[in-house]
JSON list of C-alpha atoms in Angstrom, two decimals:
[
{"chain": "T", "resi": 1, "resn": "UNK", "atom": "CA", "xyz": [-38.69, -6.32, 11.54]},
{"chain": "T", "resi": 2, "resn": "UNK", "atom": "CA", "xyz": [-37.64, -9.76, 12.83]},
{"chain": "T", "resi": 3, "resn": "UNK", "atom": "CA", "xyz": [-39.12, -11.00, 16.11]},
{"chain": "T", "resi": 4, "resn": "UNK", "atom": "CA", "xyz": [-36.94, -10.75, 19.21]},
{"chain": "T", "resi": 5, "resn": "UNK", "atom": "CA", "xyz": [-36.33, -13.66, 21.56]},
{"chain": "T", "resi": 6, "resn": "UNK", "atom": "CA", "xyz": [-35.88, -12.10, 25.01]},
{"chain": "T", "resi": 7, "resn": "UNK", "atom": "CA", "xyz": [-33.24, -13.73, 27.21]},
{"chain": "T", "resi": 8, "resn": "UNK", "atom": "CA", "xyz": [-34.17, -14.34, 30.83]},
{"chain": "T", "resi": 9, "resn": "UNK", "atom": "CA", "xyz": [-31.34, -12.16, 32.14]},
{"chain": "T", "resi": 10, "resn": "UNK", "atom": "CA", "xyz": [-32.99, -9.06, 30.67]},
{"chain": "T", "resi": 11, "resn": "UNK", "atom": "CA", "xyz": [-36.40, -10.00, 32.08]},
{"chain": "T", "resi": 12, "resn": "UNK", "atom": "CA", "xyz": [-34.89, -10.73, 35.49]},
{"chain": "T", "resi": 13, "resn": "UNK", "atom": "CA", "xyz": [-33.05, -7.39, 35.50]},
{"chain": "T", "resi": 14, "resn": "UNK", "atom": "CA", "xyz": [-36.39, -5.63, 35.12]},
{"chain": "T", "resi": 15, "resn": "UNK", "atom": "CA", "xyz": [-38.29, -7.90, 37.53]},
{"chain": "T", "resi": 16, "resn": "UNK", "atom": "CA", "xyz": [-35.67, -7.56, 40.27]},
{"chain": "T", "resi": 17, "resn": "UNK", "atom": "CA", "xyz": [-34.83, -3.93, 39.51]},
{"chain": "T", "resi": 18, "resn": "UNK", "atom": "CA", "xyz": [-31.18, -4.90, 39.30]},
{"chain": "T", "resi": 19, "resn": "UNK", "atom": "CA", "xyz": [-29.21, -1.78, 40.29]},
{"chain": "T", "resi": 20, "resn": "UNK", "atom": "CA", "xyz": [-26.53, -2.34, 37.65]},
{"chain": "T", "resi": 21, "resn": "UNK", "atom": "CA", "xyz": [-28.66, -3.45, 34.67]},
{"chain": "T", "resi": 22, "resn": "UNK", "atom": "CA", "xyz": [-32.17, -2.04, 35.16]},
{"chain": "T", "resi": 23, "resn": "UNK", "atom": "CA", "xyz": [-31.47, 1.00, 33.00]},
{"chain": "T", "resi": 24, "resn": "UNK", "atom": "CA", "xyz": [-30.06, -0.80, 30.02]},
{"chain": "T", "resi": 25, "resn": "UNK", "atom": "CA", "xyz": [-32.40, -3.78, 30.20]},
{"chain": "T", "resi": 26, "resn": "UNK", "atom": "CA", "xyz": [-35.62, -1.79, 30.58]},
{"chain": "T", "resi": 27, "resn": "UNK", "atom": "CA", "xyz": [-34.66, 0.61, 27.76]},
{"chain": "T", "resi": 28, "resn": "UNK", "atom": "CA", "xyz": [-33.65, -2.19, 25.42]},
{"chain": "T", "resi": 29, "resn": "UNK", "atom": "CA", "xyz": [-36.79, -4.16, 26.22]},
{"chain": "T", "resi": 30, "resn": "UNK", "atom": "CA", "xyz": [-39.02, -1.15, 25.61]},
{"chain": "T", "resi": 31, "resn": "UNK", "atom": "CA", "xyz": [-37.29, -0.37, 22.30]},
{"chain": "T", "resi": 32, "resn": "UNK", "atom": "CA", "xyz": [-37.63, -3.97, 21.13]},
{"chain": "T", "resi": 33, "resn": "UNK", "atom": "CA", "xyz": [-41.30, -4.03, 22.13]},
{"chain": "T", "resi": 34, "resn": "UNK", "atom": "CA", "xyz": [-41.97, -0.84, 20.18]},
{"chain": "T", "resi": 35, "resn": "UNK", "atom": "CA", "xyz": [-40.51, -2.19, 16.96]},
{"chain": "T", "resi": 36, "resn": "UNK", "atom": "CA", "xyz": [-40.86, -6.00, 17.05]},
{"chain": "T", "resi": 37, "resn": "UNK", "atom": "CA", "xyz": [-42.77, -8.98, 18.31]},
{"chain": "T", "resi": 38, "resn": "UNK", "atom": "CA", "xyz": [-41.31, -10.27, 21.59]},
{"chain": "T", "resi": 39, "resn": "UNK", "atom": "CA", "xyz": [-40.93, -14.04, 22.04]},
{"chain": "T", "resi": 40, "resn": "UNK", "atom": "CA", "xyz": [-40.16, -16.30, 25.00]},
{"chain": "T", "resi": 41, "resn": "UNK", "atom": "CA", "xyz": [-39.90, -20.07, 25.26]},
{"chain": "T", "resi": 42, "resn": "UNK", "atom": "CA", "xyz": [-40.41, -22.54, 28.14]},
{"chain": "T", "resi": 43, "resn": "UNK", "atom": "CA", "xyz": [-36.76, -22.31, 29.26]},
{"chain": "T", "resi": 44, "resn": "UNK", "atom": "CA", "xyz": [-36.90, -18.53, 29.50]},
{"chain": "T", "resi": 45, "resn": "UNK", "atom": "CA", "xyz": [-40.24, -18.78, 31.31]},
{"chain": "T", "resi": 46, "resn": "UNK", "atom": "CA", "xyz": [-38.74, -21.29, 33.78]},
{"chain": "T", "resi": 47, "resn": "UNK", "atom": "CA", "xyz": [-35.63, -19.19, 34.43]},
{"chain": "T", "resi": 48, "resn": "UNK", "atom": "CA", "xyz": [-37.72, -16.07, 35.11]},
{"chain": "T", "resi": 49, "resn": "UNK", "atom": "CA", "xyz": [-40.13, -18.02, 37.33]},
{"chain": "T", "resi": 50, "resn": "UNK", "atom": "CA", "xyz": [-37.53, -18.28, 40.10]},
{"chain": "T", "resi": 51, "resn": "UNK", "atom": "CA", "xyz": [-38.26, -14.64, 40.94]},
{"chain": "T", "resi": 52, "resn": "UNK", "atom": "CA", "xyz": [-41.97, -15.24, 41.61]},
{"chain": "T", "resi": 53, "resn": "UNK", "atom": "CA", "xyz": [-43.81, -17.19, 44.30]},
{"chain": "T", "resi": 54, "resn": "UNK", "atom": "CA", "xyz": [-46.99, -17.75, 42.30]},
{"chain": "T", "resi": 55, "resn": "UNK", "atom": "CA", "xyz": [-47.65, -18.44, 38.65]},
{"chain": "T", "resi": 56, "resn": "UNK", "atom": "CA", "xyz": [-50.23, -15.63, 38.61]},
{"chain": "T", "resi": 57, "resn": "UNK", "atom": "CA", "xyz": [-47.47, -13.15, 39.45]},
{"chain": "T", "resi": 58, "resn": "UNK", "atom": "CA", "xyz": [-45.30, -14.52, 36.66]},
{"chain": "T", "resi": 59, "resn": "UNK", "atom": "CA", "xyz": [-48.19, -14.35, 34.21]},
{"chain": "T", "resi": 60, "resn": "UNK", "atom": "CA", "xyz": [-48.70, -10.72, 35.16]},
{"chain": "T", "resi": 61, "resn": "UNK", "atom": "CA", "xyz": [-45.01, -9.96, 34.59]},
{"chain": "T", "resi": 62, "resn": "UNK", "atom": "CA", "xyz": [-44.93, -11.84, 31.26]},
{"chain": "T", "resi": 63, "resn": "UNK", "atom": "CA", "xyz": [-48.36, -11.26, 29.75]},
{"chain": "T", "resi": 64, "resn": "UNK", "atom": "CA", "xyz": [-49.11, -13.41, 26.71]},
{"chain": "T", "resi": 65, "resn": "UNK", "atom": "CA", "xyz": [-50.37, -10.33, 24.85]},
{"chain": "T", "resi": 66, "resn": "UNK", "atom": "CA", "xyz": [-46.83, -8.88, 25.03]},
{"chain": "T", "resi": 67, "resn": "UNK", "atom": "CA", "xyz": [-44.67, -12.03, 24.91]},
{"chain": "T", "resi": 68, "resn": "UNK", "atom": "CA", "xyz": [-45.52, -14.66, 22.33]},
{"chain": "T", "resi": 69, "resn": "UNK", "atom": "CA", "xyz": [-44.88, -18.08, 23.82]},
{"chain": "T", "resi": 70, "resn": "UNK", "atom": "CA", "xyz": [-43.23, -20.61, 21.54]},
{"chain": "T", "resi": 71, "resn": "UNK", "atom": "CA", "xyz": [-42.30, -24.23, 21.92]},
{"chain": "T", "resi": 72, "resn": "UNK", "atom": "CA", "xyz": [-38.67, -25.17, 21.56]},
{"chain": "T", "resi": 73, "resn": "UNK", "atom": "CA", "xyz": [-37.98, -26.45, 18.04]},
{"chain": "T", "resi": 74, "resn": "UNK", "atom": "CA", "xyz": [-36.36, -29.88, 17.78]},
{"chain": "T", "resi": 75, "resn": "UNK", "atom": "CA", "xyz": [-33.88, -28.40, 15.29]},
{"chain": "T", "resi": 76, "resn": "UNK", "atom": "CA", "xyz": [-32.83, -26.01, 18.06]},
{"chain": "T", "resi": 77, "resn": "UNK", "atom": "CA", "xyz": [-32.29, -28.97, 20.40]},
{"chain": "T", "resi": 78, "resn": "UNK", "atom": "CA", "xyz": [-29.89, -30.51, 17.90]},
{"chain": "T", "resi": 79, "resn": "UNK", "atom": "CA", "xyz": [-28.04, -27.23, 17.33]},
{"chain": "T", "resi": 80, "resn": "UNK", "atom": "CA", "xyz": [-27.87, -26.55, 21.09]},
{"chain": "T", "resi": 81, "resn": "UNK", "atom": "CA", "xyz": [-26.34, -29.96, 21.68]},
{"chain": "T", "resi": 82, "resn": "UNK", "atom": "CA", "xyz": [-23.71, -29.40, 19.00]},
{"chain": "T", "resi": 83, "resn": "UNK", "atom": "CA", "xyz": [-22.85, -25.93, 20.33]},
{"chain": "T", "resi": 84, "resn": "UNK", "atom": "CA", "xyz": [-22.61, -27.26, 23.88]},
{"chain": "T", "resi": 85, "resn": "UNK", "atom": "CA", "xyz": [-20.31, -30.07, 22.71]},
{"chain": "T", "resi": 86, "resn": "UNK", "atom": "CA", "xyz": [-18.08, -27.52, 20.97]},
{"chain": "T", "resi": 87, "resn": "UNK", "atom": "CA", "xyz": [-18.05, -25.46, 24.17]},
{"chain": "T", "resi": 88, "resn": "UNK", "atom": "CA", "xyz": [-17.06, -28.49, 26.27]},
{"chain": "T", "resi": 89, "resn": "UNK", "atom": "CA", "xyz": [-14.32, -29.47, 23.80]},
{"chain": "T", "resi": 90, "resn": "UNK", "atom": "CA", "xyz": [-12.89, -25.96, 24.13]},
{"chain": "T", "resi": 91, "resn": "UNK", "atom": "CA", "xyz": [-12.60, -26.52, 27.87]},
{"chain": "T", "resi": 92, "resn": "UNK", "atom": "CA", "xyz": [-15.91, -25.00, 28.97]},
{"chain": "T", "resi": 93, "resn": "UNK", "atom": "CA", "xyz": [-16.98, -25.68, 32.53]},
{"chain": "T", "resi": 94, "resn": "UNK", "atom": "CA", "xyz": [-19.43, -28.50, 33.16]},
{"chain": "T", "resi": 95, "resn": "UNK", "atom": "CA", "xyz": [-21.45, -26.10, 35.29]},
{"chain": "T", "resi": 96, "resn": "UNK", "atom": "CA", "xyz": [-22.35, -23.91, 32.28]},
{"chain": "T", "resi": 97, "resn": "UNK", "atom": "CA", "xyz": [-26.07, -24.28, 31.67]},
{"chain": "T", "resi": 98, "resn": "UNK", "atom": "CA", "xyz": [-27.29, -26.01, 28.54]},
{"chain": "T", "resi": 99, "resn": "UNK", "atom": "CA", "xyz": [-30.38, -23.71, 28.51]},
{"chain": "T", "resi": 100, "resn": "UNK", "atom": "CA", "xyz": [-28.24, -20.80, 27.31]},
{"chain": "T", "resi": 101, "resn": "UNK", "atom": "CA", "xyz": [-27.23, -22.85, 24.29]},
{"chain": "T", "resi": 102, "resn": "UNK", "atom": "CA", "xyz": [-30.85, -23.82, 23.69]},
{"chain": "T", "resi": 103, "resn": "UNK", "atom": "CA", "xyz": [-31.91, -20.15, 23.78]},
{"chain": "T", "resi": 104, "resn": "UNK", "atom": "CA", "xyz": [-29.22, -19.22, 21.27]},
{"chain": "T", "resi": 105, "resn": "UNK", "atom": "CA", "xyz": [-30.14, -22.17, 19.07]},
{"chain": "T", "resi": 106, "resn": "UNK", "atom": "CA", "xyz": [-33.84, -21.22, 19.18]},
{"chain": "T", "resi": 107, "resn": "UNK", "atom": "CA", "xyz": [-32.98, -17.73, 17.95]},
{"chain": "T", "resi": 108, "resn": "UNK", "atom": "CA", "xyz": [-30.72, -19.20, 15.27]},
{"chain": "T", "resi": 109, "resn": "UNK", "atom": "CA", "xyz": [-33.15, -21.74, 13.79]},
{"chain": "T", "resi": 110, "resn": "UNK", "atom": "CA", "xyz": [-36.13, -19.34, 13.96]},
{"chain": "T", "resi": 111, "resn": "UNK", "atom": "CA", "xyz": [-34.17, -16.43, 12.45]},
{"chain": "T", "resi": 112, "resn": "UNK", "atom": "CA", "xyz": [-34.91, -14.20, 15.46]},
{"chain": "T", "resi": 113, "resn": "UNK", "atom": "CA", "xyz": [-32.84, -11.46, 16.96]},
{"chain": "T", "resi": 114, "resn": "UNK", "atom": "CA", "xyz": [-31.81, -12.10, 20.57]},
{"chain": "T", "resi": 115, "resn": "UNK", "atom": "CA", "xyz": [-32.10, -9.49, 23.32]},
{"chain": "T", "resi": 116, "resn": "UNK", "atom": "CA", "xyz": [-29.49, -10.37, 25.94]},
{"chain": "T", "resi": 117, "resn": "UNK", "atom": "CA", "xyz": [-26.77, -8.86, 28.06]},
{"chain": "T", "resi": 118, "resn": "UNK", "atom": "CA", "xyz": [-24.67, -12.03, 27.80]},
{"chain": "T", "resi": 119, "resn": "UNK", "atom": "CA", "xyz": [-23.37, -11.49, 24.28]},
{"chain": "T", "resi": 120, "resn": "UNK", "atom": "CA", "xyz": [-20.03, -13.30, 24.47]},
{"chain": "T", "resi": 121, "resn": "UNK", "atom": "CA", "xyz": [-21.33, -16.88, 24.52]},
{"chain": "T", "resi": 122, "resn": "UNK", "atom": "CA", "xyz": [-23.96, -16.20, 21.89]},
{"chain": "T", "resi": 123, "resn": "UNK", "atom": "CA", "xyz": [-21.47, -14.48, 19.57]},
{"chain": "T", "resi": 124, "resn": "UNK", "atom": "CA", "xyz": [-19.05, -17.36, 19.97]},
{"chain": "T", "resi": 125, "resn": "UNK", "atom": "CA", "xyz": [-21.45, -20.25, 19.40]},
{"chain": "T", "resi": 126, "resn": "UNK", "atom": "CA", "xyz": [-24.20, -18.60, 17.34]},
{"chain": "T", "resi": 127, "resn": "UNK", "atom": "CA", "xyz": [-22.35, -16.00, 15.25]},
{"chain": "T", "resi": 128, "resn": "UNK", "atom": "CA", "xyz": [-25.18, -15.57, 12.74]},
{"chain": "T", "resi": 129, "resn": "UNK", "atom": "CA", "xyz": [-27.72, -14.56, 15.38]},
{"chain": "T", "resi": 130, "resn": "UNK", "atom": "CA", "xyz": [-28.27, -10.81, 15.43]},
{"chain": "T", "resi": 131, "resn": "UNK", "atom": "CA", "xyz": [-27.83, -9.66, 19.01]},
{"chain": "T", "resi": 132, "resn": "UNK", "atom": "CA", "xyz": [-29.28, -6.71, 20.86]},
{"chain": "T", "resi": 133, "resn": "UNK", "atom": "CA", "xyz": [-26.73, -6.41, 23.63]},
{"chain": "T", "resi": 134, "resn": "UNK", "atom": "CA", "xyz": [-25.00, -3.71, 25.71]},
{"chain": "T", "resi": 135, "resn": "UNK", "atom": "CA", "xyz": [-21.87, -3.70, 23.57]},
{"chain": "T", "resi": 136, "resn": "UNK", "atom": "CA", "xyz": [-23.66, -4.12, 20.23]}
]
């Protein structure tokens, strides 16, 4: 089965025990872990780090034996830039974070599935990426 890039929103739901999303996110994460290799990149790592005071706590929450750490491919940078430009030309807010586009582009160029609860943007700008999402 294809590896799964895990979006930071899912990891943060579990780390913060989000009352709305903990059930879905923890179940989806466990299912993905049981059937695929889980992957994170430096942007996901950085976004999740806001929840932790010390890097040791973050390392414990995202152990390297569970989450393969990958660099961001330059091809993904190019694709993320093009998707973000398309978003802006469609009237997208300047405040929308480029990292979301980079995460989608990483999944696209690597051929990974993407575990996220923010399916709308990824479906719009990365329609070929297979999503694991609440409404999928």
